[in-house]
Amino acid sequence: MLTLENISVSYGAIRALKGVSMHVEQGEVVTLIGANGAGKTTTLRSITGLLAPTEGRILFEGAEISGKPTHQLVARGISMSPEGRGVFANLTVRENLQMGAYLKKNKAEINRDLERGFRMFPRLKERESQKAGTLSGGEQQMLAMARALMSRPRLLLLDEPSLGLAPLVVHTIFEAIDEIRGEGTTILLVEQNAHAALKHSDRAYVLETGRIVMEGASKELAADPRIKEAYLGE
Amino acid sequence: MSTFIQQLINGISLGAIYSLIALGYTMVYGVLKLINFAHGDVYMVGAFMGYYLANGLGARGAQMLGMDSDGVVARGLLGGGAMEPSLITALVVMLLAMAICAALGVVIERLAYRPVRKYSRLTALITAIGVSLLLENGGQVVFGADPKFFPELFTKQNIDLGGGVSVNSSDIVVLVIAVALMVVLQFIVYQTKTGKAMRAVSFNLTSAKLMGINTDRIIAFTFALGSALAAAAGVLVAIRIPRIDPLMGILVGLKAFVAAVLGGIGNIPGAMLGGLLIGITETLVVGYLSPTYKDAVAFAILILVLLFRPSGLLGSVAQEKV
Ligand SMILES: Nc1ncnc2c1ncn2[C@@H]1O[C@H](COP(=O)(O)OP(=O)(O)OP(=O)(O)O)[C@@H](O)[C@H]1O
Ligand SMILES: [Mg+2]
């Protein structure tokens, strides 16, 4: 479904990605783990067209998408809950969700998707008309995920959805990830919480200073001594 | 007392014009975080477009455009006798000038600002100053440096409001049109899908892109909207005081910018309020103190705002911005 062929990305003189290749197949949950500054966010930003790779190609459902503007990729079925959540602080929870359906025209369908988001995260329903800026970090994360789903993506990118959240909320977020995959949405999950990410995914890539250094089935990686030492703290 | 009310009406009418221009500064700031220094000059171009539309390009202008000198556009709506002075004429002239300047705004954004968007804000600011100088000097070359006198678009008269208060109908017309335009703007920004997208872009550009919003198109639309309002202000100003020249945008542009800062830059209701306050203060100072201070008023206000409330009157209270 998604293929990255040897992509490199630079910020001025800094080369953040140095020839990254990876792929995500239809229906999979794939996780990308790595330390701070490894290039995880950069990878997701290139997939969504927020950054243009200097080398390499990105293919989505067989078509090259590198260099395409973000709004076209959203229309093609890619959606992202970004690092830092990026909720519209001055809009209410409901308005944020409606914004997620910007490209959708069918009102009834939008309302059904809204209800689905509220079912997935009942906390959001309670805060429906509250300004998003006044939500707690966990609630903002739920909102960012629910909003990303409003465009009915076939590929959902999640950038550190559990960052800085209390264990109970982390649990809610990962339950939601399971639920989303159960509905048939393909997920690429960036996480520093390697333990949970490996538990809730099929395959994993490990990124270190802009290079993929390991890849494989999540179960196997979780048992690998090098991963245990570096990312699972065992 | 009657003079005061008269002054007040004058001030509100002048202020509504500042508001229209201030809206352009504030909306562009909202989506791009750019102070568009060329905005005052777009207002000037708007006034000149109104002038040519009304008066005609004259025989030489018509030849230059390769048009039949009997053509309505070539001779102008009034100059060619196509229309009589009336409110309808005023509206037609204004709407056409707005359309032309909307296009100008889009062209400026596309050719000058978009290419430098990826660089620092300072680069964009310097570019804006460059565009401003280009329009001012280009205006002197194309329109001529000497002032022009705007034809009367409709027949003005004094209206007696009783109690010794009389106002000129032009003040009322200007005020009514300006308010109507602001109502339309309010509708566009808060009720339409495009307006929603404008607000999203001003809140968070990256998130707006991720919602599937074509942000380039929204930014261009914002320039079109702001420039159209500036053109309307240019025609309305000429209805009040019919003397126009290619540098007329400098001072008025600065005052409108102060109005936007006073209201809270990026804030739409703030720009409306700021414009009114500047217009009223200026008129009252001229009326009761001395006309010498006419142009100093706005800058005194700017200094006070920057000292005591840098975020502007509505800036921090209502965070709504575009
Ligand atoms: N806008 C930028 N300008 C310059 N360098 C940047 C920029 N964004 C990221 N970088 C650099 O690129 C590298 C990769 O950053 P990236 O944000 O992709 O890391 P990450 O893996 O997402 O880290 P984290 O887990 O902390 O979010 C880092 O060295 C970072 O300093
Ligand atoms: Mg990151």
mmCIF file of N, CA and C in Angstrom, chain A residues 45 48 50 70-71 74 79-80 82 85-88 90-91 95-96 98-105 147, chain B residues 193-194 196-197 199-201 203-218 319-321:
data_model
loop_
_atom_site.group_PDB
_atom_site.id
_atom_site.type_symbol
_atom_site.label_atom_id
_atom_site.label_comp_id
_atom_site.label_asym_id
_atom_site.label_seq_id
_atom_site.Cartn_x
_atom_site.Cartn_y
_atom_site.Cartn_z
ATOM 1 N N ARG A 45 6.271 13.240 8.024
ATOM 2 C CA ARG A 45 6.038 14.507 7.317
ATOM 3 C C ARG A 45 6.338 14.384 5.826
ATOM 4 N N THR A 48 3.300 12.626 4.203
ATOM 5 C CA THR A 48 2.112 13.469 4.033
ATOM 6 C C THR A 48 2.388 14.709 3.175
ATOM 7 N N LEU A 50 4.339 17.176 3.693
ATOM 8 C CA LEU A 50 4.697 18.412 4.390
ATOM 9 C C LEU A 50 6.174 18.734 4.168
ATOM 10 N N THR A 70 0.010 18.269 0.319
ATOM 11 C CA THR A 70 -0.661 17.529 1.379
ATOM 12 C C THR A 70 -2.159 17.345 1.125
ATOM 13 N N HIS A 71 -2.829 18.422 0.691
ATOM 14 C CA HIS A 71 -4.289 18.307 0.549
ATOM 15 C C HIS A 71 -4.685 17.258 -0.481
ATOM 16 N N VAL A 74 -4.432 13.869 1.289
ATOM 17 C CA VAL A 74 -5.578 13.633 2.165
ATOM 18 C C VAL A 74 -6.749 13.135 1.314
ATOM 19 N N SER A 79 -4.101 10.157 6.147
ATOM 20 C CA SER A 79 -4.441 11.119 7.178
ATOM 21 C C SER A 79 -3.433 10.987 8.302
ATOM 22 N N MET A 80 -3.200 12.080 9.010
ATOM 23 C CA MET A 80 -2.195 12.022 10.077
ATOM 24 C C MET A 80 -2.649 12.755 11.323
ATOM 25 N N PRO A 82 -0.789 14.574 13.974
ATOM 26 C CA PRO A 82 0.609 15.011 14.015
ATOM 27 C C PRO A 82 1.198 15.049 15.417
ATOM 28 N N ARG A 85 -0.124 17.130 18.333
ATOM 29 C CA ARG A 85 -1.591 17.068 18.153
ATOM 30 C C ARG A 85 -2.177 18.088 17.195
ATOM 31 N N GLY A 86 -1.692 19.334 17.222
ATOM 32 C CA GLY A 86 -2.159 20.327 16.251
ATOM 33 C C GLY A 86 -3.652 20.553 16.226
ATOM 34 N N VAL A 87 -4.311 20.486 17.386
ATOM 35 C CA VAL A 87 -5.750 20.766 17.381
ATOM 36 C C VAL A 87 -5.951 22.268 17.195
ATOM 37 N N PHE A 88 -7.118 22.648 16.682
ATOM 38 C CA PHE A 88 -7.432 24.068 16.532
ATOM 39 C C PHE A 88 -7.955 24.564 17.877
ATOM 40 N N ASN A 90 -8.848 27.296 19.170
ATOM 41 C CA ASN A 90 -9.954 28.248 19.285
ATOM 42 C C ASN A 90 -11.279 27.688 18.804
ATOM 43 N N LEU A 91 -11.248 26.479 18.251
ATOM 44 C CA LEU A 91 -12.496 25.862 17.799
ATOM 45 C C LEU A 91 -12.932 24.828 18.838
ATOM 46 N N GLU A 95 -16.296 21.367 16.263
ATOM 47 C CA GLU A 95 -15.799 22.080 15.078
ATOM 48 C C GLU A 95 -14.480 21.496 14.580
ATOM 49 N N ASN A 96 -13.630 21.065 15.523
ATOM 50 C CA ASN A 96 -12.387 20.418 15.132
ATOM 51 C C ASN A 96 -12.675 19.159 14.318
ATOM 52 N N GLN A 98 -15.390 18.466 12.661
ATOM 53 C CA GLN A 98 -15.960 18.834 11.359
ATOM 54 C C GLN A 98 -14.870 19.283 10.394
ATOM 55 N N MET A 99 -13.862 19.961 10.933
ATOM 56 C CA MET A 99 -12.751 20.382 10.097
ATOM 57 C C MET A 99 -12.050 19.167 9.483
ATOM 58 N N GLY A 100 -11.998 18.083 10.258
ATOM 59 C CA GLY A 100 -11.381 16.861 9.754
ATOM 60 C C GLY A 100 -12.112 16.306 8.549
ATOM 61 N N ALA A 101 -13.398 16.645 8.432
ATOM 62 C CA ALA A 101 -14.203 16.166 7.305
ATOM 63 C C ALA A 101 -14.283 17.226 6.212
ATOM 64 N N TYR A 102 -13.276 18.113 6.175
ATOM 65 C CA TYR A 102 -13.304 19.247 5.241
ATOM 66 C C TYR A 102 -13.589 18.827 3.795
ATOM 67 N N LEU A 103 -13.032 17.694 3.389
ATOM 68 C CA LEU A 103 -13.198 17.291 1.988
ATOM 69 C C LEU A 103 -14.484 16.492 1.756
ATOM 70 N N LYS A 104 -15.204 16.209 2.827
ATOM 71 C CA LYS A 104 -16.423 15.399 2.686
ATOM 72 C C LYS A 104 -17.617 16.316 2.432
ATOM 73 N N LYS A 105 -18.528 15.841 1.612
ATOM 74 C CA LYS A 105 -19.671 16.700 1.272
ATOM 75 C C LYS A 105 -20.979 16.210 1.901
ATOM 76 N N ARG A 147 -10.190 13.283 14.864
ATOM 77 C CA ARG A 147 -10.250 14.233 13.745
ATOM 78 C C ARG A 147 -9.580 13.646 12.497
ATOM 79 N N LYS B 193 -17.669 27.682 3.840
ATOM 80 C CA LYS B 193 -16.624 26.681 3.966
ATOM 81 C C LYS B 193 -15.239 27.311 3.752
ATOM 82 N N THR B 194 -15.175 28.218 2.773
ATOM 83 C CA THR B 194 -13.902 28.894 2.516
ATOM 84 C C THR B 194 -13.482 29.727 3.724
ATOM 85 N N LYS B 196 -14.253 29.151 6.806
ATOM 86 C CA LYS B 196 -13.805 28.188 7.804
ATOM 87 C C LYS B 196 -12.354 27.803 7.539
ATOM 88 N N ALA B 197 -12.057 27.568 6.261
ATOM 89 C CA ALA B 197 -10.698 27.186 5.887
ATOM 90 C C ALA B 197 -9.728 28.330 6.182
ATOM 91 N N ARG B 199 -9.973 30.495 8.542
ATOM 92 C CA ARG B 199 -9.719 30.512 9.977
ATOM 93 C C ARG B 199 -8.793 29.371 10.364
ATOM 94 N N ALA B 200 -9.000 28.206 9.755
ATOM 95 C CA ALA B 200 -8.129 27.063 10.060
ATOM 96 C C ALA B 200 -6.681 27.399 9.709
ATOM 97 N N VAL B 201 -6.474 28.010 8.534
ATOM 98 C CA VAL B 201 -5.118 28.363 8.109
ATOM 99 C C VAL B 201 -4.503 29.333 9.107
ATOM 100 N N PHE B 203 -5.195 29.622 12.283
ATOM 101 C CA PHE B 203 -4.924 28.971 13.568
ATOM 102 C C PHE B 203 -3.665 28.121 13.496
ATOM 103 N N ASN B 204 -3.553 27.319 12.437
ATOM 104 C CA ASN B 204 -2.456 26.357 12.373
ATOM 105 C C ASN B 204 -2.304 25.878 10.928
ATOM 106 N N LEU B 205 -1.294 26.374 10.261
ATOM 107 C CA LEU B 205 -1.124 26.100 8.832
ATOM 108 C C LEU B 205 -0.958 24.605 8.556
ATOM 109 N N THR B 206 -0.107 23.955 9.341
ATOM 110 C CA THR B 206 0.150 22.529 9.100
ATOM 111 C C THR B 206 -1.117 21.710 9.304
ATOM 112 N N SER B 207 -1.821 21.986 10.399
ATOM 113 C CA SER B 207 -3.056 21.236 10.637
ATOM 114 C C SER B 207 -4.056 21.488 9.516
ATOM 115 N N ALA B 208 -4.120 22.728 9.048
ATOM 116 C CA ALA B 208 -5.056 23.045 7.964
ATOM 117 C C ALA B 208 -4.745 22.192 6.741
ATOM 118 N N LYS B 209 -3.470 22.054 6.429
ATOM 119 C CA LYS B 209 -3.085 21.205 5.288
ATOM 120 C C LYS B 209 -3.530 19.769 5.514
ATOM 121 N N LEU B 210 -3.341 19.312 6.751
ATOM 122 C CA LEU B 210 -3.675 17.911 7.048
ATOM 123 C C LEU B 210 -5.186 17.659 7.007
ATOM 124 N N MET B 211 -5.978 18.711 7.072
ATOM 125 C CA MET B 211 -7.429 18.547 6.948
ATOM 126 C C MET B 211 -7.827 18.407 5.481
ATOM 127 N N GLY B 212 -6.862 18.599 4.585
ATOM 128 C CA GLY B 212 -7.174 18.528 3.164
ATOM 129 C C GLY B 212 -7.451 19.891 2.554
ATOM 130 N N ILE B 213 -7.113 20.939 3.293
ATOM 131 C CA ILE B 213 -7.345 22.296 2.783
ATOM 132 C C ILE B 213 -6.203 22.687 1.847
ATOM 133 N N ASN B 214 -6.577 23.190 0.673
ATOM 134 C CA ASN B 214 -5.587 23.702 -0.266
ATOM 135 C C ASN B 214 -5.176 25.088 0.232
ATOM 136 N N THR B 215 -4.129 25.115 1.051
ATOM 137 C CA THR B 215 -3.809 26.351 1.769
ATOM 138 C C THR B 215 -3.335 27.458 0.822
ATOM 139 N N ASP B 216 -2.670 27.086 -0.267
ATOM 140 C CA ASP B 216 -2.247 28.119 -1.227
ATOM 141 C C ASP B 216 -3.455 28.861 -1.776
ATOM 142 N N ARG B 217 -4.483 28.091 -2.058
ATOM 143 C CA ARG B 217 -5.665 28.720 -2.629
ATOM 144 C C ARG B 217 -6.361 29.618 -1.595
ATOM 145 N N ILE B 218 -6.362 29.177 -0.351
ATOM 146 C CA ILE B 218 -6.995 29.984 0.696
ATOM 147 C C ILE B 218 -6.218 31.279 0.915
ATOM 148 N N GLN B 319 -9.591 35.348 21.129
ATOM 149 C CA GLN B 319 -8.422 34.892 20.386
ATOM 150 C C GLN B 319 -8.749 34.576 18.935
ATOM 151 N N GLU B 320 -10.011 34.766 18.595
ATOM 152 C CA GLU B 320 -10.442 34.508 17.224
ATOM 153 C C GLU B 320 -9.657 35.379 16.262
ATOM 154 N N LYS B 321 -8.998 34.762 15.337
ATOM 155 C CA LYS B 321 -8.250 35.562 14.367
ATOM 156 C C LYS B 321 -8.311 34.917 13.001
#
